[in-house]
Short mmCIF file of C-alpha atoms in Angstrom, two decimals:
data_model
loop_
_atom_site.label_atom_id
_atom_site.label_comp_id
_atom_site.label_asym_id
_atom_site.label_seq_id
_atom_site.Cartn_x
_atom_site.Cartn_y
_atom_site.Cartn_z
CA MET A 1110 30.86 -6.20 -16.98
CA GLU A 1111 29.37 -9.49 -15.95
CA ALA A 1112 25.58 -9.48 -15.39
CA LYS A 1113 24.20 -10.44 -12.02
CA GLU A 1114 22.29 -13.70 -12.12
CA THR A 1115 18.68 -12.55 -11.78
CA ARG A 1116 17.38 -14.56 -14.71
CA VAL A 1117 13.95 -16.11 -14.91
CA GLY A 1118 13.70 -19.44 -16.71
CA GLY A 1119 17.32 -19.14 -17.91
CA ARG A 1120 16.58 -16.00 -19.94
CA PRO A 1121 18.30 -12.67 -19.25
CA THR A 1122 15.98 -9.99 -17.85
CA ILE A 1123 15.91 -6.24 -18.17
CA ALA A 1124 17.64 -6.15 -14.77
CA ASP A 1125 20.62 -8.05 -16.25
CA VAL A 1126 20.91 -5.57 -19.10
CA ALA A 1127 20.60 -2.58 -16.77
CA GLU A 1128 23.37 -3.87 -14.51
CA ALA A 1129 25.67 -4.80 -17.38
CA ALA A 1130 25.15 -1.42 -19.05
CA GLY A 1131 25.36 0.52 -15.79
CA VAL A 1132 21.99 2.24 -16.25
CA ALA A 1133 18.51 2.18 -14.75
CA ARG A 1134 15.91 -0.34 -15.93
CA SER A 1135 13.71 2.49 -17.22
CA THR A 1136 16.65 3.64 -19.41
CA VAL A 1137 16.90 0.15 -20.90
CA SER A 1138 13.17 0.24 -21.63
CA ARG A 1139 13.53 3.54 -23.49
CA ALA A 1140 16.53 2.25 -25.42
CA MET A 1141 14.39 -0.66 -26.68
CA ASN A 1142 11.42 1.53 -27.63
CA ARG A 1143 11.65 2.53 -31.31
CA GLU A 1144 9.10 5.29 -30.81
CA HIS A 1145 11.03 7.00 -28.02
CA ARG A 1146 13.43 9.80 -29.06
CA PHE A 1147 16.12 8.25 -26.86
CA TYR A 1148 16.14 5.20 -29.17
CA ARG A 1149 18.27 6.99 -31.79
CA SER A 1150 20.94 8.21 -29.35
CA PRO A 1151 24.47 6.73 -29.09
CA SER A 1152 23.74 5.74 -25.50
CA ALA A 1153 20.71 3.72 -26.61
CA GLU A 1154 22.76 2.00 -29.31
CA ARG A 1155 25.33 1.00 -26.69
CA ILE A 1156 22.60 -0.37 -24.40
CA ARG A 1157 21.09 -2.42 -27.25
CA ALA A 1158 24.55 -3.81 -28.03
CA VAL A 1159 24.90 -4.91 -24.40
CA ALA A 1160 21.42 -6.47 -24.55
CA GLU A 1161 22.29 -8.35 -27.73
CA SER A 1162 25.52 -9.66 -26.21
CA LEU A 1163 23.52 -11.07 -23.30
CA GLY A 1164 20.88 -12.59 -25.55
CA TYR A 1165 18.15 -10.36 -24.08
CA GLU A 1166 14.84 -10.12 -25.97
CA PRO A 1167 12.32 -7.42 -24.94
CA ASN A 1168 9.11 -8.75 -23.49
CA PRO A 1169 6.41 -8.44 -26.17
CA THR A 1170 3.72 -7.46 -23.67
CA ALA A 1171 5.83 -4.60 -22.36
CA ALA A 1172 6.66 -3.55 -25.92
CA ASN A 1173 2.98 -3.50 -26.82
CA LEU A 1174 2.24 -1.36 -23.80
CA ARG A 1175 4.76 1.21 -25.00
CA ARG A 1176 3.73 1.22 -28.65
CA GLN A 1177 -0.05 0.90 -28.43
CA GLN A 1178 -1.47 3.01 -25.66
CA THR A 1179 -5.17 2.52 -24.93
CA ASN A 1180 -5.61 5.33 -22.38
CA THR A 1181 -6.73 2.65 -19.92
CA ILE A 1182 -5.09 1.68 -16.64
CA GLY A 1183 -5.67 -1.39 -14.52
CA VAL A 1184 -6.12 -1.21 -10.75
CA LEU A 1185 -5.71 -4.20 -8.43
CA VAL A 1186 -7.38 -4.11 -5.01
CA SER A 1187 -7.85 -6.82 -2.40
CA ARG A 1188 -11.67 -6.50 -2.30
CA LEU A 1189 -14.25 -3.82 -3.01
CA THR A 1190 -16.26 -4.74 0.09
CA ASP A 1191 -13.39 -3.11 2.01
CA THR A 1192 -14.41 0.54 2.31
CA VAL A 1193 -10.80 1.72 2.12
CA MET A 1194 -10.22 -0.12 -1.15
CA ALA A 1195 -13.49 1.14 -2.61
CA MET A 1196 -12.68 4.73 -1.60
CA LEU A 1197 -9.19 4.54 -3.05
CA PHE A 1198 -10.38 3.06 -6.35
CA GLU A 1199 -13.00 5.80 -6.71
CA GLU A 1200 -10.30 8.43 -6.19
CA ILE A 1201 -8.01 6.68 -8.72
CA ALA A 1202 -10.87 6.51 -11.23
CA ALA A 1203 -11.66 10.21 -10.75
CA ALA A 1204 -7.99 11.19 -11.13
CA SER A 1205 -7.71 9.03 -14.26
CA THR A 1206 -10.81 10.56 -15.83
CA ALA A 1207 -9.48 14.06 -15.16
CA ARG A 1208 -6.38 13.12 -17.16
CA GLY A 1209 -8.22 11.49 -20.08
CA TYR A 1210 -7.82 7.89 -18.94
CA HIS A 1211 -10.19 5.11 -17.91
CA ALA A 1212 -9.57 2.95 -14.83
CA LEU A 1213 -10.52 -0.74 -14.68
CA VAL A 1214 -10.52 -2.67 -11.40
CA ALA A 1215 -9.95 -6.32 -10.44
CA THR A 1216 -9.98 -7.93 -6.99
CA THR A 1217 -7.42 -10.36 -5.57
CA TYR A 1218 -8.83 -11.36 -2.15
CA ASP A 1219 -5.23 -11.35 -0.84
CA ASP A 1220 -4.44 -14.36 -3.05
CA PRO A 1221 -1.00 -13.93 -4.74
CA GLN A 1222 -1.91 -16.30 -7.58
CA LEU A 1223 -5.16 -14.46 -8.28
CA GLU A 1224 -3.28 -11.16 -8.14
CA ARG A 1225 -0.90 -12.40 -10.83
CA GLU A 1226 -3.65 -13.88 -12.99
CA ASN A 1227 -5.79 -10.76 -12.89
CA GLY A 1228 -2.85 -8.43 -13.42
CA LEU A 1229 -1.60 -10.37 -16.44
CA ALA A 1230 -5.14 -10.59 -17.82
CA MET A 1231 -5.38 -6.80 -17.68
CA LEU A 1232 -2.03 -6.48 -19.44
CA ALA A 1233 -3.18 -8.94 -22.11
CA SER A 1234 -6.18 -6.65 -22.63
CA ARG A 1235 -3.61 -3.91 -23.29
CA VAL A 1236 -4.07 -1.58 -20.37
CA ASP A 1237 -1.26 0.98 -20.47
CA GLY A 1238 -0.06 0.15 -16.95
CA LEU A 1239 -1.10 -1.01 -13.48
CA ILE A 1240 -1.71 0.53 -10.07
CA LEU A 1241 -1.47 -2.06 -7.29
CA THR A 1242 -2.82 -1.60 -3.77
CA THR A 1243 -2.07 -5.25 -2.98
CA ALA A 1244 1.71 -5.45 -2.43
CA THR A 1245 2.73 -7.68 0.46
CA THR A 1246 5.95 -8.07 2.42
CA GLU A 1247 6.79 -10.82 -0.11
CA GLY A 1248 6.33 -8.53 -3.11
CA GLY A 1249 4.02 -10.59 -5.30
CA LEU A 1250 3.24 -9.39 -8.82
CA CYS A 1251 5.15 -6.12 -8.49
CA THR A 1252 8.44 -8.05 -8.47
CA GLU A 1253 7.61 -9.54 -11.86
CA LEU A 1254 6.50 -6.17 -13.21
CA VAL A 1255 9.87 -4.65 -12.27
CA GLU A 1256 11.74 -7.51 -13.97
CA ARG A 1257 9.68 -7.11 -17.15
CA GLY A 1258 9.87 -3.32 -17.26
CA ILE A 1259 6.08 -2.90 -17.23
CA PRO A 1260 4.79 0.52 -16.09
CA HIS A 1261 3.25 0.26 -12.65
CA VAL A 1262 2.90 2.17 -9.37
CA LEU A 1263 2.07 0.89 -5.89
CA ALA A 1264 -0.49 2.78 -3.80
CA LEU A 1265 -0.74 2.55 0.02
CA ARG A 1266 1.67 -0.41 0.29
CA PRO A 1267 5.34 -0.13 -0.75
CA PHE A 1268 7.71 -2.89 -1.81
CA GLY A 1269 11.24 -3.09 -3.14
CA GLU A 1270 12.13 -1.15 -6.28
CA SER A 1271 8.57 -0.49 -7.39
CA PRO A 1272 7.60 3.19 -7.46
CA ALA A 1273 5.09 3.85 -4.69
CA VAL A 1274 2.83 6.52 -3.21
CA VAL A 1275 2.03 5.77 0.42
CA GLY A 1276 0.88 7.25 3.67
CA ASP A 1277 3.41 7.54 6.48
CA ASP A 1278 2.09 4.59 8.46
CA VAL A 1279 4.85 4.66 11.05
CA LEU A 1280 3.94 8.27 11.81
CA GLY A 1281 0.24 7.38 11.85
CA GLY A 1282 0.75 4.58 14.36
CA TYR A 1283 2.88 6.90 16.46
CA LEU A 1284 0.25 9.69 16.42
CA ALA A 1285 -2.54 7.31 17.46
CA THR A 1286 -0.54 5.87 20.34
CA ARG A 1287 0.90 9.22 21.42
CA HIS A 1288 -2.65 10.61 21.62
CA LEU A 1289 -3.58 7.87 24.11
CA ILE A 1290 -0.39 8.43 26.11
CA ASP A 1291 -1.14 12.16 26.29
CA LEU A 1292 -4.56 11.29 27.76
CA GLY A 1293 -2.80 9.52 30.64
CA HIS A 1294 -3.04 5.92 29.40
CA ARG A 1295 -0.12 3.57 30.03
CA GLU A 1296 -1.80 0.19 29.48
CA ILE A 1297 -2.33 0.49 25.72
CA GLY A 1298 -3.37 -2.42 23.55
CA LEU A 1299 -2.95 -2.91 19.80
CA VAL A 1300 -5.30 -4.61 17.37
CA ALA A 1301 -2.55 -5.46 14.90
CA GLY A 1302 -3.18 -6.13 11.23
CA PRO A 1303 -1.85 -9.07 9.19
CA ASP A 1304 1.91 -9.56 9.05
CA HIS A 1305 1.84 -9.72 5.24
CA ALA A 1306 0.61 -6.11 4.95
CA PRO A 1307 3.38 -3.46 4.99
CA THR A 1308 0.86 -0.91 6.27
CA ALA A 1309 0.06 -2.99 9.36
CA VAL A 1310 3.73 -3.68 10.04
CA ALA A 1311 4.55 0.04 9.82
CA ARG A 1312 1.64 1.09 12.07
CA ARG A 1313 2.76 -1.39 14.70
CA GLU A 1314 6.25 0.09 14.53
CA GLY A 1315 4.77 3.55 15.16
CA TYR A 1316 2.91 2.13 18.16
CA ARG A 1317 6.14 0.71 19.52
CA GLN A 1318 8.06 3.94 18.93
CA ALA A 1319 5.52 5.93 20.95
CA LEU A 1320 5.64 3.43 23.81
CA ARG A 1321 9.45 3.44 23.87
CA GLU A 1322 9.58 7.22 23.82
CA ALA A 1323 7.25 7.36 26.84
CA GLY A 1324 9.14 4.63 28.70
CA ILE A 1325 6.13 2.27 28.55
CA PRO A 1326 6.92 -1.43 28.05
CA GLU A 1327 5.07 -3.28 25.32
CA VAL A 1328 2.87 -6.00 26.82
CA PRO A 1329 2.61 -8.99 24.44
CA ASP A 1330 -0.77 -9.99 25.93
CA PHE A 1331 -2.15 -6.59 24.89
CA VAL A 1332 -1.36 -7.19 21.18
CA TYR A 1333 -4.26 -8.86 19.37
CA PRO A 1334 -3.97 -10.19 15.79
CA SER A 1335 -6.45 -9.20 13.09
CA SER A 1336 -6.97 -9.43 9.34
CA PHE A 1337 -8.33 -5.89 8.79
CA SER A 1338 -11.89 -7.25 9.04
CA MET A 1339 -14.73 -6.45 11.45
CA GLU A 1340 -14.87 -10.12 12.42
CA SER A 1341 -11.22 -10.13 13.46
CA GLY A 1342 -11.88 -6.95 15.46
CA GLU A 1343 -14.64 -8.80 17.30
CA ALA A 1344 -12.26 -11.70 18.01
CA ALA A 1345 -9.68 -9.25 19.36
CA ALA A 1346 -12.24 -7.73 21.75
CA GLU A 1347 -13.26 -11.17 22.97
CA ALA A 1348 -9.59 -11.95 23.65
CA LEU A 1349 -9.27 -8.69 25.59
CA LEU A 1350 -12.35 -9.46 27.70
CA ALA A 1351 -11.08 -12.96 28.44
CA GLY A 1352 -7.66 -11.73 29.60
CA SER A 1353 -6.65 -11.55 33.24
CA GLN A 1354 -5.44 -7.98 32.68
CA ARG A 1355 -7.00 -5.39 30.40
CA PRO A 1356 -5.59 -2.27 28.76
CA THR A 1357 -7.36 1.04 29.38
CA ALA A 1358 -6.96 2.09 25.73
CA VAL A 1359 -6.56 0.36 22.37
CA PHE A 1360 -5.19 1.38 18.97
CA ALA A 1361 -6.78 -0.58 16.10
CA VAL A 1362 -4.81 -0.45 12.86
CA ASN A 1363 -7.87 0.17 10.72
CA ASP A 1364 -11.43 1.40 11.19
CA ASN A 1365 -13.05 -1.92 10.25
CA THR A 1366 -11.37 -3.75 13.11
CA ALA A 1367 -12.24 -0.82 15.40
CA PHE A 1368 -15.94 -1.27 14.46
CA GLY A 1369 -15.92 -4.96 15.31
CA PHE A 1370 -13.89 -4.39 18.44
CA THR A 1371 -16.18 -1.62 19.69
CA SER A 1372 -19.38 -3.60 19.10
CA VAL A 1373 -18.22 -6.46 21.34
CA ILE A 1374 -16.93 -4.11 24.04
CA GLN A 1375 -20.24 -2.24 24.18
CA ARG A 1376 -22.31 -5.45 24.22
CA ALA A 1377 -20.24 -6.54 27.21
CA GLY A 1378 -21.48 -3.47 29.08
CA LEU A 1379 -18.28 -1.43 28.95
CA ARG A 1380 -18.49 2.27 28.15
CA ILE A 1381 -16.43 4.04 25.51
CA PRO A 1382 -14.39 6.05 26.38
CA GLN A 1383 -15.03 5.92 30.16
CA ASP A 1384 -13.99 2.26 30.50
CA LEU A 1385 -11.91 1.91 27.34
CA SER A 1386 -10.61 4.43 24.82
CA ILE A 1387 -10.14 3.37 21.20
CA VAL A 1388 -8.44 4.85 18.13
CA GLY A 1389 -8.97 3.60 14.58
CA TYR A 1390 -7.14 4.25 11.32
CA ASN A 1391 -8.15 5.59 7.86
CA ASP A 1392 -11.10 7.89 8.74
CA ILE A 1393 -13.67 6.29 6.46
CA PRO A 1394 -16.92 8.32 6.27
CA LEU A 1395 -18.97 6.19 8.67
CA VAL A 1396 -16.75 6.69 11.72
CA ALA A 1397 -17.82 10.30 12.33
CA ARG A 1398 -21.49 9.22 12.34
CA LEU A 1399 -21.31 6.47 14.96
CA ALA A 1400 -23.17 6.85 18.25
CA VAL A 1401 -19.73 7.38 19.77
CA PRO A 1402 -17.76 9.02 16.91
CA LEU A 1403 -14.42 7.29 16.46
CA THR A 1404 -11.08 8.97 17.00
CA THR A 1405 -8.98 7.90 14.04
CA VAL A 1406 -6.01 8.67 11.82
CA ARG A 1407 -6.97 10.25 8.49
CA VAL A 1408 -5.16 8.94 5.40
CA PRO A 1409 -5.02 11.39 2.43
CA PHE A 1410 -6.59 9.00 -0.10
CA ARG A 1411 -7.30 11.65 -2.74
CA GLU A 1412 -3.70 12.87 -2.75
CA ILE A 1413 -2.34 9.31 -2.82
CA ALA A 1414 -4.60 8.39 -5.74
CA SER A 1415 -3.75 11.53 -7.71
CA ALA A 1416 0.00 11.09 -7.21
CA ALA A 1417 -0.22 7.37 -8.12
CA VAL A 1418 -2.00 8.15 -11.40
CA ASP A 1419 0.48 10.91 -12.25
CA GLY A 1420 3.36 8.57 -11.47
CA LEU A 1421 1.95 5.84 -13.68
CA LEU A 1422 1.43 8.23 -16.58
CA ASN A 1423 5.04 9.38 -16.17
CA SER A 1424 6.19 5.78 -16.41
CA ILE A 1425 3.97 5.07 -19.42
CA ASN A 1426 5.51 8.05 -21.21
CA GLY A 1427 9.09 7.04 -20.50
CA ARG A 1428 9.78 9.32 -17.55
CA PRO A 1429 10.67 8.35 -13.95
CA ALA A 1430 7.42 7.48 -12.22
CA ILE A 1431 8.11 8.97 -8.78
CA THR A 1432 11.02 11.27 -7.96
CA GLY A 1433 13.19 9.32 -5.56
CA GLY A 1434 11.15 6.17 -6.15
CA GLN A 1435 8.64 6.74 -3.36
CA ARG A 1436 6.37 9.57 -2.25
CA VAL A 1437 5.24 9.54 1.39
CA LEU A 1438 2.24 11.62 2.50
CA ALA A 1439 1.58 12.47 6.14
CA PRO A 1440 -1.60 11.31 7.93
CA THR A 1441 -3.57 13.41 10.42
CA LEU A 1442 -4.96 12.46 13.84
CA ILE A 1443 -8.70 13.26 14.10
CA PRO A 1444 -9.74 13.27 17.79
CA ARG A 1445 -13.39 12.41 18.49
CA ALA A 1446 -15.49 11.05 21.36
CA SER A 1447 -14.09 7.50 21.51
CA THR A 1448 -11.01 8.61 23.44
CA GLY A 1449 -10.86 10.23 26.84
CA ARG A 1450 -8.60 10.68 29.81
CA ARG A 1451 -7.67 7.58 31.78
CA GLN A 1452 -10.11 7.10 34.64
#
């Protein structure tokens, strides 16, 4: 069988071997691992023969990861000043400790080059595998990790063939918007997140699904861009106030943008929820303690972290990381005082 051209720098990759041999990439990895019991099987010998015919050489970093476990995992997050990222890392660290592992963290600041540099630096320090919360719609480092057969799991954000544990963001966006529709709102705005974040894209799709189901047209002027930050939430609120028409309710795709949005709305003299209802997303601890507690969508961070760690340990030990490749956990709408019936 002729291998598909997916080579990097002219060299055959594990993907080439897997396609030529008609097996999964993880099976090729086990066939190359002298310490795995599969190595001595006839199937493994056949796979190594295919690899040799293609001129494939196992990546030494990946081989070291398999042979010399350090009981340490690396975790990549965008920034620890983001409460969601800090919460998720703490849950990953706790789940790792409970399983006899240590978790190390590095930040990427949404910079693909920094993501790659920090991820490879962790691998050079011989972490046993990586958990990434930083995948974008372009893939980034996870694409390279798949090609090199390095154990990794994505958390919160999915991409491509990488094993992933995520929240159902389409459902979450739908629940937030449906809640506002059920309160009688028909002019519903969206503080949308960045287009490079799969979570933001999925939450916007849930928003659109709820509008379509209710027969409500999406109004482009009611969709405000954001970058998941409080500052971008403030800018979205200023755009809303400057518009000739205003929605009566808004869904913000994370709690940080909801904070910034709410602060500007209240300084302008509008009342929440009498003049404007607002729903956030994530349910970080602060939102229940605001002067007007925020209605939000709760993401099961502990369950996501635990499943991501278990999946990574499966991969490290030569087993499929996630059954079916992706595990999706349902979010929950948490109604509070920031939403009310349309006046």
